[in-house]
């Protein structure tokens, strides 16, 4: 009778609806894959149907027997989480705008929406859910539909979804830690257990209705916690159909919300965040989270991960666990980075080559060649004095030590996180989560092809054939490649900007060669170009991020992954690939391309046949790379925090201003939550992406900026509390989701860690000036190449600058507009070439080949040492600790014993009874019969 009634209700909705054609959630009914079966008791179905079918329809708008009045009135308790009877808990809230009270001329469209909503609500009731409608106190056009899942429904779908539930309290003893002796020291950092009580641990197993007595059910109202109840109800809402048209079924709350039939759908927060609820039935978990987690005064405390997981679900819990662990590990990196920076700072006065640049008798007398054609003047080396002093802070021996340390640090972080993640999997019952995950409704809707499963040899439905899958993959890969090329095109545009604007700055900035002008002292053409290009690059990056976000989502939707995890992993790889090219391409250009292919003044190399390639300062491009990192990394952190804090706060403030003054204290919980901001379909995706991009900056280019971990540490400390404040106060409660790990972000971090070793080795070798300085110190400062009797850095600058005869310019000196600056016959440029008049003039000299050999040797040695250490650490530290493995095996043993023990006892008892009867029969047959 249940299925017959559903078909009747949906057939009544057959109508023309052009705006839904071809959308996800549509599939011919004859080819529709099986959804979760509704195995509800017939008595429960009949009871709901009696309340539902009134005047031919079972919607809240027409049923009069579902509750006494047409709409329930608010009972005056702002934090009430129950229906008007005070007994049935609100597990979900649907919000729509009453078309009868809307001032619009689209009556036909409104009627279509009303009918779809009626059919959807009718089928919700047919599946056993209970609904109650309440009008808004602030806007009478809004209607809130409260959804409650009875016990039978929860049990049915808990079994379908393979939800793990408590069997018995966990009696395994926790091993004592070596840090227990220092509890007095760490107690100030811990959450007060008298405020947030530790969660009781249980042995768990997937729920089965026929073994209900084996589960730890003390109270039916609390056996399914609010997060689990909301998760089950959302599972049902996502799979209930609302229309059949032309033998096509449309289903799912997401489709209804996106098409505007419902304004919103969300679970409720349990109370106000600012004060505990006066309702004794309210758990006040939101208030506790705000007080002990999101409030600024708790910034130094550890996160209450168990309560976060209980309230928001494992997916959000694992994010904050990862972010907290990453932040803790950054503390060590930040300390070492600051130490290396201080080493450079205190040894700044011993930087011989910088002193030579600033010395008026050395750098003040070295005339440098123009760095562009015709418009650029000759210039003296000492105008780069300030930049050379700054470069001494970062380009020191401490930077080399720090780069090696970070190669080891990133391995330690990843390996120890795997262990921590394994512990959380055990504690949060997500070890076997992969077996529980269901297909996405959008995937199920496209399953129209029938194939034979090779394993089960049974028919199953898939969305497309093998050829269709290959075509989709090819199209998706082509689209990704095309958009990456567009990103590279934008980077080329920035490079062209740098090349052209450098000429402008060279012409406009003061042209005197004395280096005493205060502007010229601190703002060289190179520095001015670098700063403006970095700012423009940052703006373009922010704009492109918005575009590529939509593009990546479109490509992933077309790809049609099966599960939500597959969907997020696929989107993660695409978005990270886009962001990687977008954020890091300019840094890669400065580090490995700028100043590397410039030729020499008499024969320069031109970019695109028009623009002369950029040259680095005499000290190299390391300082410019540092500037680029500071602007992009710092600007990104500031922008994201402003966006994350101000945007939801302003939107909620505007929403509150539209309501009646002081009404928030009187309005019910569902209406207060409705006026909060929705979290979005992708949830924590952008939070992960933000942190992974930061992780790339911290590891890939740390050799140029040792303070990057310190900036990341400060940002992350604030990020944890900002995200906590945002989730707790500004956003609606998300639907709790299960998650076993951080998904595709883990292999992405591993890839970054491997690449970081190469990039840092190449930055030290090719971007910094460390290798040329070492070669000079150990080989060319003493005979036979040098004139000094002992190892020294004196004369290094003169040795690294080659001579060029001004008469050899292709555009003769008389054509140079700056001839009034002096009649120069020779100028210097940064390279290792033979001077004019040499048999091999302007060819690379022996020093150049020594430096190249030293650079290549350094890269090989550094990579092999770090990779060897990384391999040893990865081998020595198992992904799952021995204690965690023992706990998992112990729990499996005890749960299997507990689940089957009673059944085995019953079976043994029955077998004993049968055996006794058989013996009795045999004895009776063997007994001699009397006459």
XYZ file of C-alpha atoms in Angstrom, residues 148 151 158 178 215 223 295 334 338 403 408 418 430 483 487 548 561 617 628 652-653 680 696 733 768 908:
26
model
C 11.355 14.591 13.096
C 12.700 5.577 16.398
C 21.044 3.352 10.592
C 55.729 9.905 29.709
C 23.580 -2.600 21.589
C 20.940 6.471 21.695
C 36.374 32.791 22.158
C 59.302 28.892 13.321
C 63.882 32.804 13.551
C 66.570 24.557 4.004
C 63.495 16.827 7.293
C 49.647 9.723 9.785
C 36.080 5.579 11.031
C 42.584 26.628 -18.272
C 46.869 30.916 -16.177
C 38.715 28.876 -11.656
C 32.224 10.896 -9.456
C 70.628 42.836 -8.889
C 57.207 38.393 -3.843
C 24.337 38.692 9.478
C 24.355 42.275 10.780
C 28.121 26.281 1.211
C 53.448 25.204 -0.249
C 25.022 24.176 11.544
C 71.106 32.937 -4.108
C 24.361 -24.437 21.973
